[in-house]
Coordinates of C-alpha atoms and ligand atoms in Angstrom, one line a residue:
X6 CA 0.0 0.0 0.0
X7 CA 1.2 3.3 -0.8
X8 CA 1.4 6.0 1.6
X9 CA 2.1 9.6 2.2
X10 CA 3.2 11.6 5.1
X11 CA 0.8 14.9 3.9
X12 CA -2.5 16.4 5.1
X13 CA -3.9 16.1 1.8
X14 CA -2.8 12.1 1.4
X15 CA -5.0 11.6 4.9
X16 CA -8.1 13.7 3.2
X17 CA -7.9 11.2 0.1
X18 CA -7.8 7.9 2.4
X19 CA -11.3 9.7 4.2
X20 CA -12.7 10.5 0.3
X21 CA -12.1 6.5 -0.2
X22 CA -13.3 5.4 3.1
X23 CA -16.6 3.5 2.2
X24 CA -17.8 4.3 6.4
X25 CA -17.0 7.7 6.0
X26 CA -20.7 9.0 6.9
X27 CA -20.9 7.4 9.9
X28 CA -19.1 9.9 12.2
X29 CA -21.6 12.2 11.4
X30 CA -24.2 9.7 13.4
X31 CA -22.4 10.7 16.0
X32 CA -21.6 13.9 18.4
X33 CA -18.5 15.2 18.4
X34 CA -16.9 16.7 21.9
X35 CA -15.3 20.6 21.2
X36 CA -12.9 22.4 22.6
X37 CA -13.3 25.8 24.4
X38 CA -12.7 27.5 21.0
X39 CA -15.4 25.4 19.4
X40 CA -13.4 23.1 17.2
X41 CA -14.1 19.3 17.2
X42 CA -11.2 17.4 19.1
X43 CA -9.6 14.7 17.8
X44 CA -11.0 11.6 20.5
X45 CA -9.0 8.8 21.0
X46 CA -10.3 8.0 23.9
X47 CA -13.5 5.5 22.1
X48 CA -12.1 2.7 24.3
X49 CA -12.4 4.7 27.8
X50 CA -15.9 6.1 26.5
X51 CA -17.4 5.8 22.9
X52 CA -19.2 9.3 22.0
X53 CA -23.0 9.4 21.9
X54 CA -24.9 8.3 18.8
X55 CA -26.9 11.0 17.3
X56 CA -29.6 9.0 17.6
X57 CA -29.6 8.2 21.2
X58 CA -31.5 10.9 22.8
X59 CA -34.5 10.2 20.6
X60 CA -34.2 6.5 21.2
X61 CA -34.8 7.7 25.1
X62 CA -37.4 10.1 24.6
X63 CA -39.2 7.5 22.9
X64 CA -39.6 5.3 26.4
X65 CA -40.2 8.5 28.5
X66 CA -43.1 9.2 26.2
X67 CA -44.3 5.6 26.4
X68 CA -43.9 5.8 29.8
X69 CA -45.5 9.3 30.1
X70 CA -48.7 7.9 28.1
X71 CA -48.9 4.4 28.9
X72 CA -47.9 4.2 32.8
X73 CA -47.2 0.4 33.1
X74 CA -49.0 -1.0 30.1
X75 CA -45.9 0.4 28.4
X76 CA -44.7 -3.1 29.5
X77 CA -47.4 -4.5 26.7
X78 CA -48.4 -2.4 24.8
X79 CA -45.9 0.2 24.4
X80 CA -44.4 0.8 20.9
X81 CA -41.2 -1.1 22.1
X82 CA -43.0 -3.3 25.3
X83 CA -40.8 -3.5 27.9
X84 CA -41.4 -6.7 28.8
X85 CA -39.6 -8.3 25.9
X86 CA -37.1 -5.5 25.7
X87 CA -34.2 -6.8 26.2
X88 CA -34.5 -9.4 23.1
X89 CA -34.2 -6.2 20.9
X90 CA -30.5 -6.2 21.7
X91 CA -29.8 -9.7 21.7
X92 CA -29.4 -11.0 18.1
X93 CA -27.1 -7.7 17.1
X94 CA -25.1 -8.8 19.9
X95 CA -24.8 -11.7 19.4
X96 CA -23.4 -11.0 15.5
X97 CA -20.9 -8.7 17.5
X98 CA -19.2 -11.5 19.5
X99 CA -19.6 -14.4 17.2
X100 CA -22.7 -15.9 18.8
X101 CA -25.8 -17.8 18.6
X102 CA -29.1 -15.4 20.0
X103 CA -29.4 -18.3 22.7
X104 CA -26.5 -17.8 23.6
X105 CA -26.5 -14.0 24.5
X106 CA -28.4 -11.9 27.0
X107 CA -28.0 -7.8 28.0
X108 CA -28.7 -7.3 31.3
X109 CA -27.1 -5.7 34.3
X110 CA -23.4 -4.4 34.4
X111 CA -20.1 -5.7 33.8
X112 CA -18.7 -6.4 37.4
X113 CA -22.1 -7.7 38.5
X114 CA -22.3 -10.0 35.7
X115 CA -18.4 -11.2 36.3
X116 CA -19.8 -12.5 39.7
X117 CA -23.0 -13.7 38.7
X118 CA -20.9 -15.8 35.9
X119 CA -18.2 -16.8 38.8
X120 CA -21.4 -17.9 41.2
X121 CA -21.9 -20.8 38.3
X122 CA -18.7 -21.1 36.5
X123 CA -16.2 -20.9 39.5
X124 CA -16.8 -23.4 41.4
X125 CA -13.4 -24.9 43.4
X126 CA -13.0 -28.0 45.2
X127 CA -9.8 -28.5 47.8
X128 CA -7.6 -29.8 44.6
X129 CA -8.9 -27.8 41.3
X130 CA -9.5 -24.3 43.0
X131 CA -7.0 -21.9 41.0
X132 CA -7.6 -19.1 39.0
X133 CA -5.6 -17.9 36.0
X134 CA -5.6 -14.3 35.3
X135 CA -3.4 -11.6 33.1
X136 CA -1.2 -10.2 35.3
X137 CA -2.3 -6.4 35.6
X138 CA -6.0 -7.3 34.8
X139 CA -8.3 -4.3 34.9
X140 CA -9.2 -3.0 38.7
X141 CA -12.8 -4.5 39.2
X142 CA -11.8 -7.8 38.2
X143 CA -8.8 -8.3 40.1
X144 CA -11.1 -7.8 43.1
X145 CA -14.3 -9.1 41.7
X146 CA -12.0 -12.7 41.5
X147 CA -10.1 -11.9 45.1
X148 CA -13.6 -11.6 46.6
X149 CA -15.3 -14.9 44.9
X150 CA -11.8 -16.9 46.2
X151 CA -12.8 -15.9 49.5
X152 CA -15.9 -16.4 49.3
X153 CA -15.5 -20.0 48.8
X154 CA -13.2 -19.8 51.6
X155 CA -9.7 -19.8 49.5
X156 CA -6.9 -17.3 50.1
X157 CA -6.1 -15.3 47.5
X158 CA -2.5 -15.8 47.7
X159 CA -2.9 -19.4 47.0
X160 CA -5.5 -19.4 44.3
X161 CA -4.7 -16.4 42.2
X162 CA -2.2 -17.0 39.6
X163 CA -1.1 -13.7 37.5
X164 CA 0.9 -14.1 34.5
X165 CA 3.1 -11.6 33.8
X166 CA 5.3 -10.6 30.5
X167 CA 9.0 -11.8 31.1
X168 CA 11.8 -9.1 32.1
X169 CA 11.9 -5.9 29.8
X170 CA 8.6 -7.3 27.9
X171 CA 5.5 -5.8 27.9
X172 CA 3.6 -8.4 26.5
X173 CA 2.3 -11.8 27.0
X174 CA 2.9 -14.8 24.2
X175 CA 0.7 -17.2 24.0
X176 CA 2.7 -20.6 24.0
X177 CA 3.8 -19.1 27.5
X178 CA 0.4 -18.7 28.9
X179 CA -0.7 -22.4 27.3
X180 CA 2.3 -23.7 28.9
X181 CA 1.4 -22.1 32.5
X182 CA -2.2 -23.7 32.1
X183 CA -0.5 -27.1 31.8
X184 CA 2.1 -26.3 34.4
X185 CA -1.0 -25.4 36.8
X186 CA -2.5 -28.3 35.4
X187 CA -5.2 -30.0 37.6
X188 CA -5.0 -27.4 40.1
X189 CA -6.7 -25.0 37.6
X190 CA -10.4 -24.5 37.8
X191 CA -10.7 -21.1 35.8
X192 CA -9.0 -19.0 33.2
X193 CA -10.2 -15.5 33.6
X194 CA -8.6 -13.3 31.1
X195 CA -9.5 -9.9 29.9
X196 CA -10.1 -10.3 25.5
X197 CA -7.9 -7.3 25.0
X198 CA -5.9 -6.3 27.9
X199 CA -6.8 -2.2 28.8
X200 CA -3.4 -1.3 29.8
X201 CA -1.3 -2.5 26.9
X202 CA -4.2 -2.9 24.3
X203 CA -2.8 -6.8 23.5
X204 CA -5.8 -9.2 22.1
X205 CA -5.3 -12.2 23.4
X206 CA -5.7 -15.4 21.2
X207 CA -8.7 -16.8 23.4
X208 CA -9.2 -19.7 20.9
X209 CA -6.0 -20.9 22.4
X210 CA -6.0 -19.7 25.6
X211 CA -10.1 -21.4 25.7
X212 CA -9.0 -24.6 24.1
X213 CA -5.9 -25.5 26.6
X214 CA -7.9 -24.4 29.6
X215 CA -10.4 -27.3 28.1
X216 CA -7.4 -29.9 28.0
X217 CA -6.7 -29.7 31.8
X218 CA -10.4 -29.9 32.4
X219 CA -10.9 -26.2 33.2
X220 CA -13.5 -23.6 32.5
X221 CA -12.3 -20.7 30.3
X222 CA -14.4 -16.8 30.3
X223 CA -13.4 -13.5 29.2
X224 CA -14.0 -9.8 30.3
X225 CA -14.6 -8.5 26.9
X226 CA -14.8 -5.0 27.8
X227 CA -12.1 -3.7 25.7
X228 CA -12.6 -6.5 23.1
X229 CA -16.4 -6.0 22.2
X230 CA -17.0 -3.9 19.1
X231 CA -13.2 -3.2 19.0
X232 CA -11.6 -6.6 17.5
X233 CA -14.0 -9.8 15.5
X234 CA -14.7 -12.5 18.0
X235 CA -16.0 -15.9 17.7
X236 CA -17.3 -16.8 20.7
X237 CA -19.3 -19.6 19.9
X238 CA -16.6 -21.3 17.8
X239 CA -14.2 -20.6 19.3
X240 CA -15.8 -23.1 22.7
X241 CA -15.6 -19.7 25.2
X242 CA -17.8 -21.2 28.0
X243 CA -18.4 -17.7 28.9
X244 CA -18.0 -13.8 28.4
X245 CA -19.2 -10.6 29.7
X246 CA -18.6 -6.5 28.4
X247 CA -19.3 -3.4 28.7
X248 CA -21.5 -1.2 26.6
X249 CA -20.2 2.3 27.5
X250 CA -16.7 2.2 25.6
X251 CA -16.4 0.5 21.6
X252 CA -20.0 0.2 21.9
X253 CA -21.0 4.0 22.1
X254 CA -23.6 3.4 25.3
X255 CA -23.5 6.0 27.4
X256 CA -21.4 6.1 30.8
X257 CA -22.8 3.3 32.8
X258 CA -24.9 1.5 30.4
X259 CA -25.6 -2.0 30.7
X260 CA -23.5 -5.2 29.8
X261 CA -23.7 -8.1 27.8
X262 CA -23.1 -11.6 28.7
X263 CA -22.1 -14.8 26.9
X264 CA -22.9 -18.2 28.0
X265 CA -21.9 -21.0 25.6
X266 CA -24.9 -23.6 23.9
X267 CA -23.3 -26.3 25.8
X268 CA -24.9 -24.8 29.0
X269 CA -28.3 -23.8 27.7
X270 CA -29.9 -26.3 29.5
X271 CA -28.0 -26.8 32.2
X272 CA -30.8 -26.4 34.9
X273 CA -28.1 -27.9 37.6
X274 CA -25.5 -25.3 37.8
X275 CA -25.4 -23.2 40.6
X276 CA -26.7 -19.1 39.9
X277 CA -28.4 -16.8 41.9
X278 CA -31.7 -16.3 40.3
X279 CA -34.3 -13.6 39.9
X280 CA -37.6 -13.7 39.0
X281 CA -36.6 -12.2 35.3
X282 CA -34.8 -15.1 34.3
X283 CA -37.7 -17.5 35.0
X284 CA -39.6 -19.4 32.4
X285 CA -41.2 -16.3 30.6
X286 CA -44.6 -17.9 30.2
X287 CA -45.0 -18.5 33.8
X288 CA -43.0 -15.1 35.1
X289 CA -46.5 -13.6 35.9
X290 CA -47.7 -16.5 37.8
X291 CA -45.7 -15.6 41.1
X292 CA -44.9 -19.3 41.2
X293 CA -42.5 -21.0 44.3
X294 CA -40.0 -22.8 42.6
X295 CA -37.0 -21.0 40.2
X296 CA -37.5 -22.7 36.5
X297 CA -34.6 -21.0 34.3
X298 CA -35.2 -20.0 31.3
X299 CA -33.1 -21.7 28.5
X300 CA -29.9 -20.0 27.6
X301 CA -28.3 -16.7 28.6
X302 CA -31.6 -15.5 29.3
X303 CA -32.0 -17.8 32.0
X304 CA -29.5 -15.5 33.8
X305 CA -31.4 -13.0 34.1
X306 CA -32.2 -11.1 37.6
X307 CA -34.3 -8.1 37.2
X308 CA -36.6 -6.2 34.9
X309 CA -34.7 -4.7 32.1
X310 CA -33.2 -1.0 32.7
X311 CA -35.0 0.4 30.0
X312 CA -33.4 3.9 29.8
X313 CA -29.6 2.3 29.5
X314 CA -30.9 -0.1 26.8
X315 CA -32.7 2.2 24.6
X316 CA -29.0 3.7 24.0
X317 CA -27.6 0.6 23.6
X318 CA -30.2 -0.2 21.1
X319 CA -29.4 3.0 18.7
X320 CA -25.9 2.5 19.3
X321 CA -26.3 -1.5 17.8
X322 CA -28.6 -0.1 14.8
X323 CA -25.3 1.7 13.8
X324 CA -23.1 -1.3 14.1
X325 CA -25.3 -3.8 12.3
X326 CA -25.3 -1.1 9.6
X327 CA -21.7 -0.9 9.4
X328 CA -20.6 -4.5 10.1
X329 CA -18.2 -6.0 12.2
X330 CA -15.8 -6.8 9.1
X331 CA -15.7 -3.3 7.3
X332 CA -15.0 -1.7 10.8
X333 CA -12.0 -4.1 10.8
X334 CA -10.9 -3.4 7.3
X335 CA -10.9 0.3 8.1
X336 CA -9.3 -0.4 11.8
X337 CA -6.4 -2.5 9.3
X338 CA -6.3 0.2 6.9
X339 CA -5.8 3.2 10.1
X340 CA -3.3 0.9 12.2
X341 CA -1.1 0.7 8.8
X342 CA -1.5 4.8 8.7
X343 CA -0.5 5.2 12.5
X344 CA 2.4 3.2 12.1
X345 CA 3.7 4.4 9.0
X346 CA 3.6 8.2 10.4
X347 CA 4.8 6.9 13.9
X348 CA 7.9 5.6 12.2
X349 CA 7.9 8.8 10.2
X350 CA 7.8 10.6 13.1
X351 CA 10.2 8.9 15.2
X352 CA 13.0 8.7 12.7
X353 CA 12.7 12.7 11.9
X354 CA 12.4 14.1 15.5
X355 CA 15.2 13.9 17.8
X356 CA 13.4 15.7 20.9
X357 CA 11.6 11.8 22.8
X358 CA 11.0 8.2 21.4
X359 CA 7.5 7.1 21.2
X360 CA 7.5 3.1 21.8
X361 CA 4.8 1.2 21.2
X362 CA 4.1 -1.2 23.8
X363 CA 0.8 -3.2 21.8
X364 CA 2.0 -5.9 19.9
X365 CA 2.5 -4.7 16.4
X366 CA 0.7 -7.7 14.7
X367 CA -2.9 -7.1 13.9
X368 CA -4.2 -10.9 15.1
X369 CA -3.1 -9.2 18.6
X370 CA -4.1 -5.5 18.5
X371 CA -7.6 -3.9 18.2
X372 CA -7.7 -0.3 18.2
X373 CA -6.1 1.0 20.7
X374 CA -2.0 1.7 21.1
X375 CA -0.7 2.0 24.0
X376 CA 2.7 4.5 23.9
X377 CA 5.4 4.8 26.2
X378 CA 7.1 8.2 26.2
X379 CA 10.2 7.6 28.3
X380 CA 10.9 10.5 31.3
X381 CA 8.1 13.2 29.7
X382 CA 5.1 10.9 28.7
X383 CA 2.8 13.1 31.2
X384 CA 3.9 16.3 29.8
X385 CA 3.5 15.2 26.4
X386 CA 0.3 13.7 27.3
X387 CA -0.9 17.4 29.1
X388 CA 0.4 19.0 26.2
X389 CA -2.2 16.9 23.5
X390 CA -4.9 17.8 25.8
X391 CA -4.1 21.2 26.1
X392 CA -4.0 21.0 22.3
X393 CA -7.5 19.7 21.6
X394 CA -6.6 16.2 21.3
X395 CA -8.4 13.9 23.8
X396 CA -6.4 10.6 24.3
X397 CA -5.3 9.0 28.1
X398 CA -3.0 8.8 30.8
X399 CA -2.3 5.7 32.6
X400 CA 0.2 5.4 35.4
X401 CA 2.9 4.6 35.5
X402 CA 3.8 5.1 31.9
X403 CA 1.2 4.8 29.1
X404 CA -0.6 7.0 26.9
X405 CA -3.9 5.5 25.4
X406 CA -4.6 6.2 22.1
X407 CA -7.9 4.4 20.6
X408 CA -8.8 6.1 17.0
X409 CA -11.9 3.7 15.9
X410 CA -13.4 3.3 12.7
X411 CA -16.7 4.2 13.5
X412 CA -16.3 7.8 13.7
X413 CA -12.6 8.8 13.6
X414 CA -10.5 9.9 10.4
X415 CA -7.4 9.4 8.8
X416 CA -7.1 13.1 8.8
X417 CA -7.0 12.7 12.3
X418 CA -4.4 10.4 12.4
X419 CA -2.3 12.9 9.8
X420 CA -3.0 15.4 12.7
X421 CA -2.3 14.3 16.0
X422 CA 1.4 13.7 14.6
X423 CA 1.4 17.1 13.3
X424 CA 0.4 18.2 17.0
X425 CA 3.3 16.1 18.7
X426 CA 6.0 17.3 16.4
X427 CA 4.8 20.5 18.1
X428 CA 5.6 19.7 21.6
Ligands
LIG27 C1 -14.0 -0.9 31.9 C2 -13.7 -2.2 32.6 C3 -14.4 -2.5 33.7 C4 -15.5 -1.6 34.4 O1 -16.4 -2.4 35.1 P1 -17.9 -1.8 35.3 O2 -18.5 -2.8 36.1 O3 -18.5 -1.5 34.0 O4 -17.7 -0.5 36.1 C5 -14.2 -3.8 34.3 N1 -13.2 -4.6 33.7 C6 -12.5 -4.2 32.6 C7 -11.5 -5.2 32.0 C8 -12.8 -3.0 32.0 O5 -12.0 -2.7 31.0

């Protein structure tokens, strides 16, 4: 592919770009002066779909006229809600509908998963994590170990990249499965890790987990509209994300959840159950007795939050219009951009060194790059925002950039190099 370091080489990649009008579906932050920023930050929180706030108003008006026959009879019943969301999600992560369900949050739905997919004996009682895993779910999996009455320090394996790495590879975290061995009940791994922005190869990582007869589930929060997944092929017993950051939902919106076909009946694993994932037919019949529904469904604790799903339900529209595969060509197309200028830009200026610390091979990025800037990577970082462009700050070390198909522009890309050669 040929490619040019000028402004007017990064307009004629966005005249080509066959998703072009899709940023204008959605809002665009500006700065004091009224420009639009450049935002990288679509894997911390996607920006809001033009379409959202009608999507809202439209339940507050069902609501306002119906009351609670807007469970039946409104224009979208709220009863059923939820299923509006599930078959786009499902083409999102490589599913089958029965094997989806939106519902909840992300933390609460890594527990509820745990409750029936965690469940150690005094031999197989070890969990296997990335090491650095995001926050909530190095405490969401510290508090479900001692909850079944395990210490931490004992049951929580981290793997970490080796000395002066960054990264994991995967032949080393298939070979600590089998060195864990029988020992290993779970391997809880984030899809793309949020500190270093490496996809992990989850067919892999899923598939030895299997061999030493242990349960493997993702926290797809960075991973879910960012990368293509497979779930369903790929034998994932289960999965959970986010809504709020790829997937444009609003800050707190709800979560999805993954539970393979193998489970869809399985009546006899443990879960904590509410009255929402009981058989539908007979929800209303304030029955004793907990019959599950079949599937991820089944799952399911409380009435659906209708506010945070009507969001989620414009922000799908726009994915299932654009596709999965054409937002990764355009991702491919943007990553070869970035690093073309990023090599540009590193061999020309002489005043810092950005290093990459993502893996540089596309079957283990999505969009985000995660940059070291050795000794003045905060002031470079203060110095983007300062300059209109919105991107992150992670300590110790890392910048987060995330330009996504959806809605950002090779323009863009052109730019924020033009910015840093600034600083
Ligand atoms: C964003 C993120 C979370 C946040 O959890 P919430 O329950 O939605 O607040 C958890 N885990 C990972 C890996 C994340 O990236």
């Amino acid at each position: 592919m040929y490619l040019e370091n000028s402004l007017a080489f990064a307009q004629s990649l966005d005249a080509q770009d066959e998703l072009k009008n899709f940023r204008s579906l959605f809002h665009i932050p500006k700065t004091s002066s009224g420009k639009e920023v450049i935002y990288f930050t679509g894997n911390s929180l996607g920006l809001q779909p033009t379409t959202a706030k009608e999507a809202i108003l439209q339940e507050l008006d069902d609501w306002a006229n119906l009351g609670v026959e807007g469970h039946f009879h409104g224009r979208n019943p709220w009863f059923s809600y939820h299923k509006l969301l599930t078959a786009p999600s499902a083409n999102l992560v490589g599913a089958k509908p029965v094997e989806v369900v939106v519902m909840n949050n992300l933390t609460v739905n890594l527990h509820l998963l745990m409750v029936s997919f965690y469940r150690p004996t005094s031999k197989r009682f070890k969990i296997l994590m990335e090491g650095g895993a995001f926050p909530s779910d190095q405490y969401a999996v510290e508090s479900q170990v001692r909850f079944h009455g395990f210490d931490p320090e004992q049951a929580i394996v981290e793997i970490f990249p080796k000395a002066n790495e960054y990264y994991l590879h995967t032949p080393d975290i298939v070979q600590k499965i089998k060195d864990i061995g029988e020992e290993l009940a779970l391997v809880l791994f984030g899809g793309v890790n949020y500190y270093t922005g490496q996809a992990f190869d989850m067919q892999a990582i899923t598939q030895a987990a299997h061999e030493v007869g242990a349960v493997a589930g993702f926290d797809l929060a960075h991973a879910a509209g960012n990368i293509p997944l497979r779930l369903h092929e790929w034998n994932v017993d289960f999965a959970t994300w986010c809504t709020y950051k790829y997937l444009n939902s609003g800050a707190g919106g709800t979560s999805g959840v993954f539970i393979h076909e193998k489970y869809a009946d399985a009546t006899s694993l443990p879960r904590f159950a509410g009255w929402w994932g009981h058989e539908e037919k007979e929800r209303f019949l304030m029955k004793k007795g907990f019959k599950p529904m079949r599937g991820a469904e089944g799952w399911q604790l409380s009435n659906a939050q209708i506010l945070p799903m009507a969001v989620h339900r414009a922000s799908l529209q726009i994915f299932e219009e654009a596709g999965m595969q054409r937002l990764w060509n355009k991702h491919l197309q943007m990553q070869k951009y970035i690093y073309f200028l990023l090599d540009e830009f590193n061999q020309k200026t002489n005043k810092f060194n950005i290093e990459v610390i993502t893996p540089r091979d596309e079957r283990q990025s999505g969009c985000q790059l995660s940059l070291v800037i050795k000794k003045i990577g905060k002031q470079v970082y203060e110095f983007l925002t300062k300059n209109g462009v919105i991107v992150d700050w992670r300590e110790p070390e890392v910048i987060r950039i995330a330009p996504v198909p959806l809605y950002n522009t090779f323009e863009e890309l052109y730019l924020f190099f033009n910015i840093l050669s600034k600083f």
